[in-house]
Coordinates of N, CA and C and ligand atoms in Angstrom, one line a residue:
X1 N 20.7 -5.9 7.8 CA 21.5 -6.3 6.6 C 21.4 -7.9 6.4
X2 N 21.2 -8.2 5.2 CA 21.1 -9.6 4.8 C 22.4 -10.4 5.0
X3 N 22.3 -11.7 5.3 CA 23.5 -12.5 5.5 C 23.7 -13.3 4.2
X4 N 23.0 -13.0 3.2 CA 23.1 -13.7 1.9 C 24.6 -13.7 1.5
X5 N 25.1 -14.9 1.2 CA 26.5 -15.0 0.9 C 26.9 -14.5 -0.5
X6 N 25.9 -14.1 -1.3 CA 26.3 -13.7 -2.7 C 26.3 -12.1 -2.8
X7 N 27.4 -11.5 -2.7 CA 27.5 -10.1 -2.7 C 27.3 -9.5 -4.1
X8 N 27.3 -10.4 -5.1 CA 27.2 -9.9 -6.5 C 25.8 -9.9 -7.1
X9 N 24.8 -9.9 -6.2 CA 23.5 -9.9 -6.7 C 23.1 -8.6 -7.2
X10 N 22.4 -8.6 -8.4 CA 22.0 -7.4 -9.0 C 20.5 -7.2 -8.9
X11 N 20.0 -6.0 -8.7 CA 18.6 -5.7 -8.7 C 18.4 -4.5 -9.7
X12 N 17.3 -4.6 -10.4 CA 16.9 -3.5 -11.3 C 15.6 -2.9 -10.7
X13 N 15.6 -1.6 -10.6 CA 14.4 -0.9 -10.1 C 14.0 0.2 -11.2
X14 N 12.8 0.1 -11.7 CA 12.3 1.1 -12.6 C 11.6 2.2 -11.9
X15 N 11.5 3.3 -12.5 CA 10.9 4.5 -11.8 C 11.7 4.9 -10.6
X16 N 13.0 4.7 -10.7 CA 13.9 4.9 -9.5 C 14.2 6.4 -9.3
X17 N 13.6 7.3 -10.0 CA 14.0 8.7 -9.9 C 13.4 9.4 -8.6
X18 N 12.4 8.8 -8.1 CA 11.8 9.4 -6.9 C 10.9 8.4 -6.2
X19 N 10.3 8.8 -5.1 CA 9.3 8.0 -4.4 C 9.6 6.6 -4.0
X20 N 8.7 5.7 -4.3 CA 8.9 4.3 -3.9 C 10.1 3.7 -4.6
X21 N 10.3 4.1 -5.9 CA 11.4 3.5 -6.6 C 12.8 3.9 -6.0
X22 N 12.9 5.2 -5.7 CA 14.2 5.6 -5.1 C 14.4 5.0 -3.8
X23 N 13.3 4.9 -3.0 CA 13.5 4.3 -1.6 C 13.8 2.8 -1.8
X24 N 13.2 2.2 -2.8 CA 13.5 0.7 -2.9 C 14.9 0.5 -3.4
X25 N 15.4 1.4 -4.3 CA 16.8 1.3 -4.7 C 17.7 1.4 -3.4
X26 N 17.4 2.3 -2.6 CA 18.3 2.5 -1.3 C 18.2 1.3 -0.4
X27 N 16.9 0.8 -0.3 CA 16.7 -0.4 0.6 C 17.4 -1.6 0.1
X28 N 17.4 -1.8 -1.2 CA 18.0 -3.0 -1.8 C 19.6 -2.9 -1.7
X29 N 20.0 -1.7 -1.9 CA 21.5 -1.4 -1.8 C 21.9 -1.7 -0.3
X30 N 21.1 -1.4 0.6 CA 21.4 -1.6 2.0 C 21.4 -3.1 2.3
X31 N 20.7 -3.9 1.5 CA 20.7 -5.4 1.6 C 21.8 -6.0 0.9
X32 N 22.7 -5.2 0.2 CA 23.8 -5.8 -0.4 C 23.7 -6.0 -1.9
X33 N 22.6 -5.5 -2.5 CA 22.5 -5.7 -3.9 C 23.2 -4.5 -4.7
X34 N 23.7 -4.9 -5.8 CA 24.1 -3.8 -6.8 C 22.9 -3.4 -7.5
X35 N 22.5 -2.1 -7.4 CA 21.2 -1.7 -7.9 C 21.3 -0.9 -9.2
X36 N 20.6 -1.4 -10.2 CA 20.5 -0.6 -11.4 C 19.3 0.3 -11.3
X37 N 19.6 1.6 -11.3 CA 18.5 2.5 -11.1 C 18.0 3.1 -12.5
X38 N 16.8 2.7 -12.8 CA 16.3 3.1 -14.2 C 15.2 4.1 -14.1
X39 N 15.2 5.1 -14.9 CA 14.1 6.1 -15.0 C 14.4 7.0 -16.1
X40 N 13.4 7.8 -16.4 CA 13.6 8.8 -17.6 C 14.6 9.9 -17.2
X41 N 14.5 10.3 -16.0 CA 15.3 11.5 -15.6 C 16.7 11.2 -15.2
X42 N 17.6 11.4 -16.2 CA 19.0 11.0 -16.1 C 19.7 11.6 -14.8
X43 N 19.5 12.9 -14.6 CA 20.2 13.5 -13.5 C 19.8 12.9 -12.2
X44 N 18.5 12.5 -12.0 CA 18.1 11.9 -10.7 C 18.6 10.5 -10.5
X45 N 18.6 9.7 -11.5 CA 19.1 8.3 -11.3 C 20.6 8.3 -11.2
X46 N 21.3 9.3 -11.9 CA 22.7 9.4 -11.7 C 23.1 9.7 -10.3
X47 N 22.4 10.7 -9.7 CA 22.7 11.1 -8.3 C 22.4 9.9 -7.4
X48 N 21.3 9.2 -7.6 CA 21.0 8.1 -6.7 C 22.0 7.0 -6.8
X49 N 22.4 6.7 -8.1 CA 23.3 5.6 -8.3 C 24.7 5.9 -7.6
X50 N 25.0 7.2 -7.7 CA 26.2 7.7 -7.1 C 26.2 7.5 -5.6
X51 N 25.0 7.8 -5.0 CA 24.8 7.7 -3.6 C 24.9 6.3 -3.1
X52 N 24.4 5.4 -3.8 CA 24.3 4.0 -3.3 C 25.3 3.0 -4.0
X53 N 26.2 3.6 -4.8 CA 27.1 2.7 -5.5 C 26.5 1.8 -6.5
X54 N 25.5 2.3 -7.1 CA 24.8 1.5 -8.2 C 25.1 2.0 -9.6
X55 N 24.2 1.6 -10.5 CA 24.4 2.0 -11.9 C 23.2 2.7 -12.3
X56 N 23.3 3.8 -13.0 CA 22.2 4.6 -13.5 C 22.0 4.2 -15.0
X57 N 20.7 4.0 -15.4 CA 20.3 3.8 -16.8 C 19.1 4.7 -17.1
X58 N 19.3 5.5 -18.1 CA 18.1 6.3 -18.5 C 17.2 5.4 -19.3
X59 N 15.9 5.3 -18.8 CA 15.0 4.4 -19.4 C 13.6 4.8 -19.3
X60 N 12.9 4.8 -20.5 CA 11.4 5.0 -20.5 C 10.8 3.7 -20.7
X61 N 10.1 3.2 -19.7 CA 9.5 1.8 -19.8 C 8.5 1.7 -20.9
X62 N 7.9 2.8 -21.4 CA 6.9 2.7 -22.4 C 7.5 2.6 -23.8
X63 N 8.9 2.7 -23.9 CA 9.6 2.7 -25.1 C 10.4 1.4 -25.2
X64 N 10.0 0.5 -26.1 CA 10.6 -0.8 -26.2 C 12.2 -0.7 -26.5
X65 N 12.5 0.3 -27.3 CA 14.0 0.4 -27.6 C 14.7 0.8 -26.4
X66 N 14.2 1.8 -25.6 CA 14.8 2.2 -24.4 C 15.0 1.1 -23.4
X67 N 14.0 0.2 -23.3 CA 14.0 -0.9 -22.4 C 15.1 -1.9 -22.9
X68 N 15.2 -2.0 -24.2 CA 16.3 -2.9 -24.7 C 17.6 -2.5 -24.3
X69 N 17.9 -1.1 -24.2 CA 19.2 -0.6 -23.8 C 19.4 -1.0 -22.3
X70 N 18.3 -0.9 -21.5 CA 18.4 -1.3 -20.1 C 18.8 -2.8 -20.0
X71 N 18.2 -3.6 -20.8 CA 18.5 -5.1 -20.7 C 20.0 -5.3 -21.2
X72 N 20.4 -4.5 -22.1 CA 21.8 -4.7 -22.6 C 22.8 -4.4 -21.4
X73 N 22.4 -3.5 -20.5 CA 23.3 -3.1 -19.4 C 23.3 -4.1 -18.2
X74 N 22.4 -5.2 -18.3 CA 22.2 -6.1 -17.2 C 22.4 -7.6 -17.7
X75 N 23.5 -8.2 -17.4 CA 23.7 -9.6 -17.8 C 22.9 -10.6 -16.9
X76 N 23.0 -10.3 -15.6 CA 22.3 -11.2 -14.7 C 21.5 -10.3 -13.7
X77 N 20.2 -10.7 -13.5 CA 19.3 -9.9 -12.6 C 18.7 -10.9 -11.6
X78 N 18.9 -10.6 -10.4 CA 18.3 -11.4 -9.3 C 17.0 -10.8 -8.9
X79 N 16.8 -9.5 -8.9 CA 15.6 -8.9 -8.5 C 15.2 -7.8 -9.5
X80 N 14.0 -7.9 -10.0 CA 13.4 -6.9 -10.8 C 12.3 -6.2 -10.1
X81 N 12.3 -5.0 -9.9 CA 11.2 -4.2 -9.3 C 10.6 -3.4 -10.3
X82 N 9.4 -3.8 -10.8 CA 8.7 -3.0 -11.8 C 7.8 -2.0 -11.1
X83 N 8.5 -0.8 -10.9 CA 7.8 0.2 -10.0 C 7.3 1.3 -10.9
X84 N 7.8 1.6 -12.1 CA 7.4 2.8 -12.8 C 5.9 2.7 -13.1
X85 N 5.2 3.7 -12.8 CA 3.7 3.7 -13.0 C 3.2 5.0 -12.5
X86 N 1.9 5.1 -12.4 CA 1.3 6.3 -11.9 C -0.2 6.5 -12.4
X87 N -0.8 7.5 -11.7 CA -2.2 7.8 -12.1 C -2.2 9.2 -12.7
X88 N -3.2 9.3 -13.6 CA -3.5 10.6 -14.2 C -4.9 11.0 -14.1
X89 N -5.2 12.0 -13.4 CA -6.6 12.5 -13.3 C -7.5 11.7 -12.3
X90 N -8.6 12.3 -12.0 CA -9.6 11.6 -11.1 C -11.0 11.9 -11.6
X91 N -11.1 11.8 -12.9 CA -12.4 12.1 -13.6 C -13.3 10.9 -13.7
X92 N -14.6 11.1 -13.6 CA -15.5 10.0 -13.8 C -15.4 9.4 -15.2
X93 N -15.9 8.2 -15.3 CA -15.8 7.4 -16.6 C -16.5 8.3 -17.6
X94 N -17.6 8.9 -17.3 CA -18.4 9.7 -18.3 C -17.6 10.8 -19.0
X95 N -16.6 11.4 -18.2 CA -15.9 12.5 -18.8 C -14.4 12.3 -18.9
X96 N -13.9 11.1 -18.5 CA -12.5 10.9 -18.5 C -11.9 11.0 -19.9
X97 N -10.6 11.5 -19.9 CA -9.9 11.7 -21.2 C -9.3 10.3 -21.6
X98 N -9.7 9.8 -22.7 CA -9.2 8.4 -23.2 C -7.7 8.4 -23.3
X99 N -7.1 9.6 -23.6 CA -5.6 9.6 -23.7 C -5.0 9.4 -22.3
X100 N -5.6 9.9 -21.3 CA -5.1 9.6 -19.9 C -5.2 8.1 -19.6
X101 N -6.3 7.5 -20.0 CA -6.4 6.1 -19.8 C -5.3 5.3 -20.5
X102 N -5.1 5.7 -21.8 CA -4.1 5.0 -22.6 C -2.7 5.2 -22.0
X103 N -2.4 6.4 -21.5 CA -1.1 6.6 -20.9 C -0.9 5.8 -19.6
X104 N -2.0 5.7 -18.9 CA -1.9 4.9 -17.6 C -1.7 3.4 -17.9
X105 N -2.4 2.9 -18.9 CA -2.3 1.5 -19.3 C -0.9 1.3 -19.8
X106 N -0.4 2.3 -20.6 CA 0.9 2.2 -21.2 C 2.0 2.1 -20.1
X107 N 2.0 2.9 -19.2 CA 3.1 2.9 -18.2 C 2.9 1.8 -17.1
X108 N 1.7 1.6 -16.7 CA 1.4 0.6 -15.6 C 1.4 -0.8 -16.1
X109 N 1.1 -1.0 -17.3 CA 0.9 -2.4 -17.8 C 1.9 -2.7 -18.9
X110 N 1.8 -2.0 -20.0 CA 2.7 -2.3 -21.1 C 4.2 -2.1 -20.7
X111 N 4.4 -1.1 -19.9 CA 5.8 -0.8 -19.4 C 6.3 -2.1 -18.6
X112 N 5.5 -2.7 -17.8 CA 5.9 -3.9 -17.1 C 6.1 -5.0 -18.1
X113 N 5.3 -5.1 -19.1 CA 5.5 -6.1 -20.1 C 6.8 -6.0 -20.8
X114 N 7.1 -4.7 -21.2 CA 8.4 -4.5 -21.9 C 9.6 -4.9 -21.0
X115 N 9.6 -4.4 -19.8 CA 10.7 -4.6 -18.9 C 10.9 -6.1 -18.5
X116 N 9.7 -6.7 -18.3 CA 9.8 -8.1 -17.9 C 10.3 -9.0 -19.0
X117 N 9.7 -8.8 -20.2 CA 10.2 -9.5 -21.4 C 11.7 -9.4 -21.6
X118 N 12.1 -8.1 -21.5 CA 13.5 -7.8 -21.8 C 14.5 -8.5 -20.7
X119 N 14.0 -8.6 -19.5 CA 14.9 -9.0 -18.4 C 14.7 -10.5 -18.0
X120 N 13.7 -11.1 -18.6 CA 13.6 -12.6 -18.2 C 14.8 -13.4 -18.5
X121 N 15.5 -13.2 -19.6 CA 16.8 -14.0 -19.8 C 17.8 -13.7 -18.6
X122 N 17.9 -12.5 -18.2 CA 18.8 -12.2 -17.1 C 18.3 -12.7 -15.8
X123 N 17.0 -12.7 -15.6 CA 16.5 -13.3 -14.4 C 16.7 -14.8 -14.3
X124 N 16.5 -15.5 -15.5 CA 16.8 -16.9 -15.6 C 18.3 -17.2 -15.3
X125 N 19.1 -16.3 -15.9 CA 20.6 -16.5 -15.7 C 21.0 -16.4 -14.3
X126 N 20.2 -15.7 -13.4 CA 20.6 -15.6 -12.0 C 20.4 -16.9 -11.3
X127 N 19.6 -17.8 -11.8 CA 19.3 -19.1 -11.1 C 18.4 -18.9 -9.9
X128 N 18.0 -17.7 -9.6 CA 17.1 -17.4 -8.4 C 16.6 -16.0 -8.5
X129 N 15.7 -15.8 -9.5 CA 15.2 -14.5 -9.7 C 13.9 -14.2 -9.0
X130 N 13.7 -12.9 -8.7 CA 12.4 -12.4 -8.1 C 12.0 -11.2 -8.9
X131 N 10.7 -11.2 -9.3 CA 10.1 -10.0 -9.9 C 9.1 -9.5 -8.9
X132 N 9.2 -8.2 -8.5 CA 8.2 -7.6 -7.7 C 7.5 -6.5 -8.5
X133 N 6.3 -6.7 -8.7 CA 5.5 -5.7 -9.4 C 4.8 -4.7 -8.4
X134 N 5.0 -3.5 -8.6 CA 4.4 -2.5 -7.7 C 3.0 -2.2 -8.2
X135 N 2.0 -2.9 -7.6 CA 0.6 -2.7 -7.9 C 0.0 -1.6 -7.0
X136 N -1.2 -1.9 -6.6 CA -1.9 -0.9 -5.7 C -3.1 -1.5 -5.2
X137 N -3.6 -0.9 -4.1 CA -5.0 -1.3 -3.6 C -6.0 -0.9 -4.7
X138 N -5.6 0.0 -5.6 CA -6.5 0.3 -6.8 C -6.6 -0.9 -7.7
X139 N -5.8 -1.9 -7.5 CA -6.0 -3.1 -8.2 C -6.8 -4.2 -7.5
X140 N -7.5 -3.7 -6.4 CA -8.3 -4.6 -5.6 C -9.7 -4.1 -5.4
X141 N -10.0 -2.9 -5.9 CA -11.4 -2.4 -5.7 C -11.5 -1.1 -6.6
X142 N -12.7 -0.6 -6.5 CA -13.0 0.6 -7.4 C -13.2 1.8 -6.5
X143 N -13.0 2.9 -7.0 CA -13.4 4.2 -6.3 C -13.8 5.2 -7.4
X144 N -14.7 6.1 -7.1 CA -15.2 7.1 -8.0 C -14.0 7.9 -8.6
X145 N -14.0 8.0 -9.9 CA -12.9 8.8 -10.5 C -11.7 8.1 -10.8
X146 N -11.6 6.9 -10.2 CA -10.4 6.1 -10.4 C -10.4 5.1 -11.5
X147 N -11.4 5.1 -12.3 CA -11.6 4.1 -13.4 C -10.4 3.7 -14.2
X148 N -9.7 4.7 -14.7 CA -8.6 4.5 -15.6 C -7.4 3.8 -14.9
X149 N -7.2 4.3 -13.6 CA -6.1 3.8 -12.8 C -6.4 2.5 -12.2
X150 N -7.6 2.3 -11.7 CA -8.0 1.0 -11.2 C -8.0 -0.1 -12.3
X151 N -8.4 0.3 -13.5 CA -8.4 -0.7 -14.6 C -7.0 -1.1 -14.8
X152 N -6.1 -0.2 -14.9 CA -4.7 -0.5 -15.2 C -4.0 -1.3 -14.0
X153 N -4.3 -1.0 -12.8 CA -3.7 -1.8 -11.7 C -4.4 -3.1 -11.5
X154 N -5.7 -3.2 -11.8 CA -6.3 -4.6 -11.9 C -5.6 -5.4 -13.0
X155 N -5.4 -4.8 -14.1 CA -4.7 -5.5 -15.2 C -3.3 -6.0 -14.7
X156 N -2.6 -5.1 -14.1 CA -1.3 -5.5 -13.6 C -1.3 -6.7 -12.6
X157 N -2.4 -6.7 -11.8 CA -2.5 -7.8 -10.8 C -2.7 -9.1 -11.6
X158 N -3.5 -9.1 -12.6 CA -3.8 -10.3 -13.4 C -2.5 -10.7 -14.2
X159 N -1.8 -9.7 -14.7 CA -0.6 -10.1 -15.5 C 0.4 -10.7 -14.5
X160 N 0.5 -10.2 -13.3 CA 1.4 -10.8 -12.3 C 1.0 -12.3 -12.0
X161 N -0.3 -12.5 -11.8 CA -0.7 -13.9 -11.6 C -0.4 -14.8 -12.8
X162 N -0.7 -14.2 -14.0 CA -0.5 -15.0 -15.2 C 1.0 -15.4 -15.4
X163 N 1.9 -14.5 -15.1 CA 3.3 -14.7 -15.2 C 3.7 -15.8 -14.2
X164 N 3.2 -15.8 -13.0 CA 3.5 -16.8 -12.0 C 3.1 -18.2 -12.5
X165 N 2.0 -18.2 -13.2 CA 1.5 -19.5 -13.7 C 2.5 -20.0 -14.8
X166 N 2.8 -19.0 -15.7 CA 3.6 -19.4 -16.9 C 5.0 -19.8 -16.5
X167 N 5.5 -19.2 -15.4 CA 6.9 -19.5 -15.1 C 7.0 -20.6 -14.0
X168 N 5.9 -21.2 -13.7 CA 6.0 -22.3 -12.7 C 7.0 -23.4 -13.1
X169 N 7.8 -23.7 -12.2 CA 8.9 -24.7 -12.5 C 10.2 -24.1 -12.8
X170 N 10.2 -22.8 -13.0 CA 11.4 -22.1 -13.2 C 11.9 -21.4 -11.9
X171 N 13.2 -21.1 -11.8 CA 13.7 -20.5 -10.6 C 13.4 -19.0 -10.6
X172 N 12.2 -18.6 -10.8 CA 11.8 -17.2 -10.7 C 10.5 -17.0 -10.0
X173 N 10.6 -16.1 -9.0 CA 9.4 -15.9 -8.2 C 8.7 -14.6 -8.6
X174 N 7.4 -14.5 -8.5 CA 6.7 -13.4 -9.0 C 5.8 -12.8 -7.9
X175 N 6.0 -11.6 -7.5 CA 5.2 -11.0 -6.4 C 4.6 -9.7 -6.8
X176 N 3.5 -9.4 -6.1 CA 3.0 -8.0 -6.2 C 2.9 -7.4 -4.9
X177 N 3.4 -6.2 -4.7 CA 3.1 -5.4 -3.5 C 2.1 -4.4 -3.9
X178 N 1.1 -4.3 -3.1 CA -0.1 -3.4 -3.4 C -0.3 -2.4 -2.3
X179 N 0.3 -1.2 -2.4 CA 0.2 -0.2 -1.4 C -1.1 0.6 -1.5
X180 N -1.6 1.0 -0.4 CA -2.7 2.0 -0.3 C -2.2 3.4 -0.4
X181 N -2.6 4.2 0.6 CA -2.2 5.6 0.6 C -0.7 5.8 1.0
X182 N 0.1 6.3 0.1 CA 1.5 6.5 0.3 C 1.7 8.0 0.0
X183 N 2.2 8.7 0.9 CA 2.5 10.1 0.7 C 3.9 10.3 0.1
X184 N 4.0 10.4 -1.2 CA 5.3 10.6 -1.9 C 5.3 12.0 -2.5
X185 N 6.4 12.3 -2.9 CA 6.7 13.6 -3.4 C 5.8 13.9 -4.7
X186 N 5.6 12.9 -5.5 CA 5.1 13.1 -6.8 C 3.8 12.4 -7.2
X187 N 3.4 11.4 -6.5 CA 2.2 10.6 -7.0 C 1.0 11.4 -7.2
X188 N 0.5 12.1 -6.2 CA -0.7 12.9 -6.3 C -0.5 14.2 -7.1
X189 N 0.7 14.7 -7.0 CA 1.1 15.9 -7.8 C 0.9 15.6 -9.3
X190 N 1.4 14.5 -9.7 CA 1.3 14.0 -11.1 C -0.1 13.8 -11.5
X191 N -0.8 13.1 -10.6 CA -2.2 12.8 -10.8 C -3.0 14.0 -11.1
X192 N -2.7 15.1 -10.4 CA -3.5 16.3 -10.5 C -2.8 17.4 -11.3
X193 N -1.9 16.9 -12.2 CA -1.3 17.8 -13.2 C -0.5 19.0 -12.5
X194 N 0.1 18.7 -11.4 CA 0.9 19.8 -10.7 C 0.1 20.7 -9.8
X195 N -1.1 20.4 -9.6 CA -1.9 21.2 -8.6 C -1.6 20.8 -7.2
X196 N -0.7 21.6 -6.6 CA -0.2 21.2 -5.2 C -1.3 21.1 -4.2
X197 N -2.3 22.1 -4.2 CA -3.3 22.1 -3.2 C -4.2 20.8 -3.3
X198 N -4.5 20.5 -4.5 CA -5.3 19.3 -4.7 C -4.5 18.0 -4.3
X199 N -3.3 18.0 -4.6 CA -2.4 16.9 -4.2 C -2.3 16.8 -2.7
X200 N -2.1 17.8 -2.0 CA -1.9 17.8 -0.6 C -3.2 17.4 0.1
X201 N -4.4 17.8 -0.5 CA -5.7 17.5 0.1 C -5.9 16.0 0.3
X202 N -5.2 15.2 -0.6 CA -5.4 13.8 -0.5 C -5.0 13.3 0.9
X203 N -4.0 13.9 1.5 CA -3.4 13.4 2.7 C -3.8 14.2 4.0
X204 N -4.7 15.2 3.7 CA -5.1 16.2 4.8 C -5.7 15.5 6.0
X205 N -5.1 15.7 7.1 CA -5.7 15.2 8.4 C -5.4 13.7 8.6
X206 N -4.8 13.1 7.7 CA -4.5 11.6 7.9 C -3.3 11.5 8.7
X207 N -3.4 10.7 9.8 CA -2.3 10.5 10.8 C -1.4 9.5 10.1
X208 N -0.3 10.0 9.7 CA 0.8 9.1 9.1 C 0.4 8.2 7.9
X209 N 0.2 8.8 6.8 CA 0.1 8.0 5.6 C 1.4 7.2 5.4
X210 N 1.4 6.1 4.7 CA 2.6 5.4 4.4 C 3.6 6.3 3.8
X211 N 4.9 6.1 4.0 CA 6.0 6.7 3.3 C 6.6 5.8 2.3
X212 N 7.3 6.3 1.3 CA 7.9 5.5 0.3 C 8.8 4.4 1.0
X213 N 9.4 4.8 2.1 CA 10.3 3.9 2.8 C 9.6 2.7 3.3
X214 N 8.3 2.9 3.7 CA 7.5 1.7 4.3 C 7.3 0.7 3.2
X215 N 7.0 1.1 2.0 CA 6.8 0.2 0.9 C 8.1 -0.4 0.4
X216 N 9.2 0.4 0.4 CA 10.5 -0.1 0.0 C 10.9 -1.3 1.0
X217 N 10.6 -1.1 2.3 CA 10.9 -2.0 3.3 C 10.2 -3.4 3.0
X218 N 8.9 -3.3 2.6 CA 8.2 -4.5 2.2 C 8.8 -5.1 1.0
X219 N 9.2 -4.4 0.0 CA 9.8 -4.9 -1.2 C 11.1 -5.6 -0.9
X220 N 11.9 -5.0 -0.1 CA 13.2 -5.6 0.3 C 13.0 -6.9 1.1
X221 N 11.9 -6.9 1.9 CA 11.6 -8.1 2.6 C 11.2 -9.2 1.6
X222 N 10.4 -8.9 0.7 CA 9.9 -9.9 -0.3 C 11.2 -10.4 -1.0
X223 N 12.1 -9.5 -1.4 CA 13.2 -9.9 -2.2 C 14.3 -10.7 -1.5
X224 N 14.2 -10.7 -0.2 CA 15.2 -11.4 0.6 C 14.7 -12.6 1.3
X225 N 13.5 -13.1 0.9 CA 13.0 -14.4 1.5 C 13.9 -15.5 0.9
X226 N 13.9 -16.7 1.6 CA 14.6 -17.8 1.0 C 14.0 -18.2 -0.4
X227 N 14.8 -18.8 -1.2 CA 14.5 -19.1 -2.6 C 13.2 -19.8 -2.8
X228 N 12.8 -20.6 -1.8 CA 11.6 -21.4 -2.0 C 10.3 -20.6 -1.6
X229 N 10.5 -19.4 -1.1 CA 9.3 -18.7 -0.6 C 8.9 -17.6 -1.6
X230 N 7.7 -17.7 -2.2 CA 7.2 -16.7 -3.1 C 6.0 -16.0 -2.4
X231 N 6.3 -14.7 -2.1 CA 5.2 -13.9 -1.5 C 4.3 -13.5 -2.7
X232 N 3.2 -14.1 -2.9 CA 2.4 -13.8 -4.1 C 2.0 -12.4 -4.1
X233 N 1.4 -11.9 -3.0 CA 0.9 -10.5 -2.9 C 0.9 -10.0 -1.5
X234 N 1.2 -8.7 -1.4 CA 1.3 -8.1 -0.1 C 0.6 -6.8 -0.2
X235 N -0.6 -6.6 0.6 CA -1.3 -5.4 0.6 C -0.9 -4.6 1.8
X236 N -0.5 -3.3 1.6 CA 0.0 -2.6 2.7 C -0.6 -1.2 2.7
X237 N -1.2 -0.8 3.8 CA -1.9 0.5 4.0 C -1.5 1.1 5.3
X238 N -1.7 2.4 5.4 CA -1.5 3.1 6.7 C -2.6 2.6 7.7
X239 N -2.3 2.7 8.9 CA -3.3 2.3 9.9 C -4.5 3.1 9.8
X240 N -4.4 4.3 9.4 CA -5.5 5.2 9.3 C -6.5 4.9 8.1
X241 N -6.0 4.0 7.2 CA -6.8 3.7 6.0 C -7.3 2.2 6.1
X242 N -8.6 2.0 6.4 CA -9.1 0.6 6.5 C -9.5 0.1 5.2
X243 N -9.8 1.0 4.2 CA -10.2 0.7 2.9 C -10.1 1.9 2.1
X244 N -10.1 1.8 0.7 CA -9.9 3.0 -0.1 C -10.8 4.2 0.3
X245 N -12.1 3.9 0.7 CA -13.0 4.9 1.1 C -13.1 5.2 2.6
X246 N -12.3 4.4 3.3 CA -12.4 4.4 4.8 C -11.1 5.0 5.4
X247 N -11.0 6.3 5.3 CA -9.7 6.9 5.8 C -10.1 7.8 7.0
X248 N -9.4 7.5 8.1 CA -9.6 8.3 9.3 C -8.9 9.6 9.2
X249 N -9.6 10.8 9.3 CA -8.9 12.1 9.2 C -9.3 12.8 10.5
X250 N -8.3 13.5 11.0 CA -8.6 14.3 12.3 C -9.1 15.7 11.9
Ligands
LIG301 C1 -2.3 4.5 -4.9 C2 -3.6 4.2 -4.1 O1 -5.9 4.9 -3.5 O2 -4.6 6.5 -4.8 O3 -1.9 3.5 -5.7 O4 -5.5 4.6 -5.9 S1 -4.9 5.1 -4.6

């Protein structure tokens, strides 16, 4: 538990309906934040907000109007976790569906733009804001079939760096947490269009992929550093994964 003397700190987490987002909402609530849980699925964020004493907001980060309603619900924001994102497909560049690439850019990059723009006034109003963008090791290298997702996560990495430069001198820190293999309920299932066998094969034989809670723990750590400490980026992988292509399987 944090010993921060400000119990009125507010955190906003997008994509809070499952996985890393939901785990982060729980971790920040445990650190004493009032957490605004934002996602498209109202029933899920409502249940989570109920559980952690937070606030639920139905929000589609790709829709500027919807994000505006999120901003209207938040006067002051100490921590913004731009977590909503995801991968679609694992097709090579030669045959990838451009619509999938657009959707990935839309949610992983434009979504972050929408939410960050909308909440910057509330982050400034806090006098000590932190933005944590949930990137990926896919933003640090390439792998076959990953083109659309790696392009989007590389873009997010650069947007994060750009924002840090642009806000230099303001009381707002900008971080990126970049997880490798995380076994969540939905990431691979979504990537493979609901094909459970294909999704589970991603983690087959891997001794302890990361869990959503491991990444949430890292995000909560970033968010609770002293005000002068900006964790620019934090890459986190399971021990079994030395690189995107180097995964030990039993
Ligand atoms: C998830 C990591 O390797 O599936 O962001 O691209 S990977």
